[in-house]
Amino acid sequence: MEQKYILENCLSFNPEHIFECGQCFRWNKQEDKSYTGVFRKNVINVKQDEQNIIFTGMCDKEIKEECIKYFDLNRNYENIKNKLSKVDNNLKNSIKYGSGIRILNQDLWETLISFIISANNNIPRIKGIIEKICETYGNKILWNENEYYTFPTPEQLSRASIQDLRNLGLGFRDVRIYETTKIVIENKHILELLKNEQNIDKLREELLKFPGVGPKVADCIMLFSSLKKLEVFPIDVWVRRVMNELYIKNIDEAKVNKKQIEDLAKQKYGNLAGIAQQYLFYWRRGA
């Protein structure tokens, strides 16, 4: 049965900022500028009406609880923005540009697979591949005469052979997805163990053991999934560029190393580095 939840007077929630900042791949913009997406066993449309956010859709559980958890609505982003705005004018400007960003609490398994697929890939292609995986191995949900599909569980995805995955357009990532799925199936508690690991370095070390997970992908998984390590600062080409342009100012951007950026981020942004990264990334890519 369709459910609705209205979030009133929310200053830190803009669907476009949230869904277009590179953290998720299953949300699509509609003609009315709302977004429809699938997470866990839910299909939801998110629409902004002035300062109200309207969530409508088919939910496995109570829609309000599901949205509060997924959109991290109990976290005070106004306080976070005020704190980060005091760092310097560069960050203050990027926060103004992406003032409605929130970092989602995405399912760990889905985030792991999605960001392995994201390596050396572009967002339209990533979204297309993930959609094919969901249509082939996930569960169908019918809503408003449209078909949507959940992200397959490890058990569902384990039915896919390497060739099956290649046929879905995964390319060289097919073996990585196949082997990662196999690891999760053979180690039943591995995802729970990851969720319970509080030490960032140990957590990164464990994530790097999965085929296809390099340092950047590991950091994305830690930041964008329910692991919620907000101090992590994923570095891609855009983040390297913005940090160099604003702070490091090396004539040869390629010579700016990861550790240099990470140390700078830790020093400037502390345990909110991951949120600062999203503001800077979204601003540099779009402004």
mmCIF file of N, CA, C and O in Angstrom, residues 90 237-253 256 261 264 280 283-285 287:
data_model
loop_
_atom_site.group_PDB
_atom_site.id
_atom_site.type_symbol
_atom_site.label_atom_id
_atom_site.label_comp_id
_atom_site.label_asym_id
_atom_site.label_seq_id
_atom_site.Cartn_x
_atom_site.Cartn_y
_atom_site.Cartn_z
ATOM 1 N N ASN A 90 36.497 29.325 1.183
ATOM 2 C CA ASN A 90 36.351 28.327 0.112
ATOM 3 C C ASN A 90 35.275 27.310 0.471
ATOM 4 O O ASN A 90 34.375 27.015 -0.320
ATOM 5 N N VAL A 237 39.577 12.477 -9.047
ATOM 6 C CA VAL A 237 40.193 13.530 -9.846
ATOM 7 C C VAL A 237 39.652 14.917 -9.480
ATOM 8 O O VAL A 237 40.398 15.901 -9.435
ATOM 9 N N TRP A 238 38.346 15.017 -9.182
ATOM 10 C CA TRP A 238 37.736 16.313 -8.861
ATOM 11 C C TRP A 238 38.204 16.815 -7.495
ATOM 12 O O TRP A 238 38.459 18.009 -7.316
ATOM 13 N N VAL A 239 38.290 15.906 -6.545
ATOM 14 C CA VAL A 239 38.713 16.295 -5.196
ATOM 15 C C VAL A 239 40.188 16.693 -5.198
ATOM 16 O O VAL A 239 40.578 17.694 -4.579
ATOM 17 N N ARG A 240 41.004 15.925 -5.925
ATOM 18 C CA ARG A 240 42.420 16.292 -6.060
ATOM 19 C C ARG A 240 42.537 17.690 -6.672
ATOM 20 O O ARG A 240 43.317 18.526 -6.220
ATOM 21 N N ARG A 241 41.732 17.934 -7.692
ATOM 22 C CA ARG A 241 41.777 19.219 -8.397
ATOM 23 C C ARG A 241 41.387 20.375 -7.481
ATOM 24 O O ARG A 241 42.066 21.386 -7.419
ATOM 25 N N VAL A 242 40.280 20.218 -6.767
ATOM 26 C CA VAL A 242 39.799 21.322 -5.936
ATOM 27 C C VAL A 242 40.741 21.583 -4.761
ATOM 28 O O VAL A 242 41.006 22.736 -4.411
ATOM 29 N N MET A 243 41.293 20.525 -4.173
ATOM 30 C CA MET A 243 42.213 20.716 -3.050
ATOM 31 C C MET A 243 43.515 21.374 -3.517
ATOM 32 O O MET A 243 44.103 22.193 -2.808
ATOM 33 N N ASN A 244 43.941 21.018 -4.725
ATOM 34 C CA ASN A 244 45.154 21.636 -5.271
ATOM 35 C C ASN A 244 44.904 23.108 -5.620
ATOM 36 O O ASN A 244 45.692 23.980 -5.284
ATOM 37 N N GLU A 245 43.773 23.367 -6.280
ATOM 38 C CA GLU A 245 43.461 24.737 -6.697
ATOM 39 C C GLU A 245 43.271 25.674 -5.500
ATOM 40 O O GLU A 245 43.732 26.820 -5.523
ATOM 41 N N LEU A 246 42.623 25.188 -4.459
ATOM 42 C CA LEU A 246 42.295 26.047 -3.326
ATOM 43 C C LEU A 246 43.432 26.190 -2.325
ATOM 44 O O LEU A 246 43.616 27.255 -1.744
ATOM 45 N N TYR A 247 44.188 25.091 -2.122
ATOM 46 C CA TYR A 247 45.128 25.094 -1.001
ATOM 47 C C TYR A 247 46.584 24.766 -1.368
ATOM 48 O O TYR A 247 47.507 25.443 -0.935
ATOM 49 N N ILE A 248 46.781 23.703 -2.136
ATOM 50 C CA ILE A 248 48.147 23.207 -2.350
ATOM 51 C C ILE A 248 48.873 24.019 -3.423
ATOM 52 O O ILE A 248 50.048 24.341 -3.290
ATOM 53 N N LYS A 249 48.157 24.303 -4.500
ATOM 54 C CA LYS A 249 48.634 25.181 -5.586
ATOM 55 C C LYS A 249 49.925 24.682 -6.247
ATOM 56 O O LYS A 249 50.864 25.444 -6.480
ATOM 57 N N ASN A 250 49.946 23.383 -6.532
ATOM 58 C CA ASN A 250 51.063 22.803 -7.280
ATOM 59 C C ASN A 250 50.786 22.994 -8.772
ATOM 60 O O ASN A 250 49.686 22.687 -9.247
ATOM 61 N N ILE A 251 51.763 23.500 -9.517
ATOM 62 C CA ILE A 251 51.573 23.743 -10.963
ATOM 63 C C ILE A 251 51.227 22.445 -11.674
ATOM 64 O O ILE A 251 50.408 22.415 -12.595
ATOM 65 N N ASP A 252 51.851 21.342 -11.245
ATOM 66 C CA ASP A 252 51.564 20.028 -11.822
ATOM 67 C C ASP A 252 50.654 19.255 -10.876
ATOM 68 O O ASP A 252 51.101 18.677 -9.890
ATOM 69 N N GLU A 253 49.356 19.265 -11.182
ATOM 70 C CA GLU A 253 48.354 18.615 -10.329
ATOM 71 C C GLU A 253 48.658 17.138 -10.081
ATOM 72 O O GLU A 253 48.391 16.598 -9.005
ATOM 73 N N VAL A 256 50.481 16.039 -6.905
ATOM 74 C CA VAL A 256 49.847 16.158 -5.586
ATOM 75 C C VAL A 256 49.475 14.756 -5.119
ATOM 76 O O VAL A 256 48.667 14.081 -5.748
ATOM 77 N N ILE A 261 46.919 15.371 0.550
ATOM 78 C CA ILE A 261 45.520 15.820 0.583
ATOM 79 C C ILE A 261 44.839 15.347 1.869
ATOM 80 O O ILE A 261 44.133 16.103 2.532
ATOM 81 N N LEU A 264 45.926 17.317 4.887
ATOM 82 C CA LEU A 264 45.334 18.658 4.837
ATOM 83 C C LEU A 264 43.858 18.614 5.243
ATOM 84 O O LEU A 264 43.385 19.449 6.020
ATOM 85 N N LEU A 280 32.735 20.149 -1.366
ATOM 86 C CA LEU A 280 33.800 20.577 -2.287
ATOM 87 C C LEU A 280 33.673 19.889 -3.647
ATOM 88 O O LEU A 280 33.806 20.515 -4.696
ATOM 89 N N TRP A 283 30.542 21.206 -5.572
ATOM 90 C CA TRP A 283 30.803 22.594 -5.996
ATOM 91 C C TRP A 283 31.787 22.641 -7.161
ATOM 92 O O TRP A 283 31.518 23.275 -8.179
ATOM 93 N N ARG A 284 32.904 21.918 -7.032
ATOM 94 C CA ARG A 284 33.939 21.979 -8.068
ATOM 95 C C ARG A 284 33.465 21.372 -9.387
ATOM 96 O O ARG A 284 33.775 21.847 -10.465
ATOM 97 N N ARG A 285 32.666 20.329 -9.283
ATOM 98 C CA ARG A 285 32.188 19.654 -10.499
ATOM 99 C C ARG A 285 31.079 20.426 -11.182
ATOM 100 O O ARG A 285 30.909 20.355 -12.395
ATOM 101 N N ALA A 287 29.982 23.991 -10.335
ATOM 102 C CA ALA A 287 29.954 25.469 -10.341
ATOM 103 C C ALA A 287 30.568 26.035 -11.612
ATOM 104 O O ALA A 287 31.434 25.422 -12.204
#
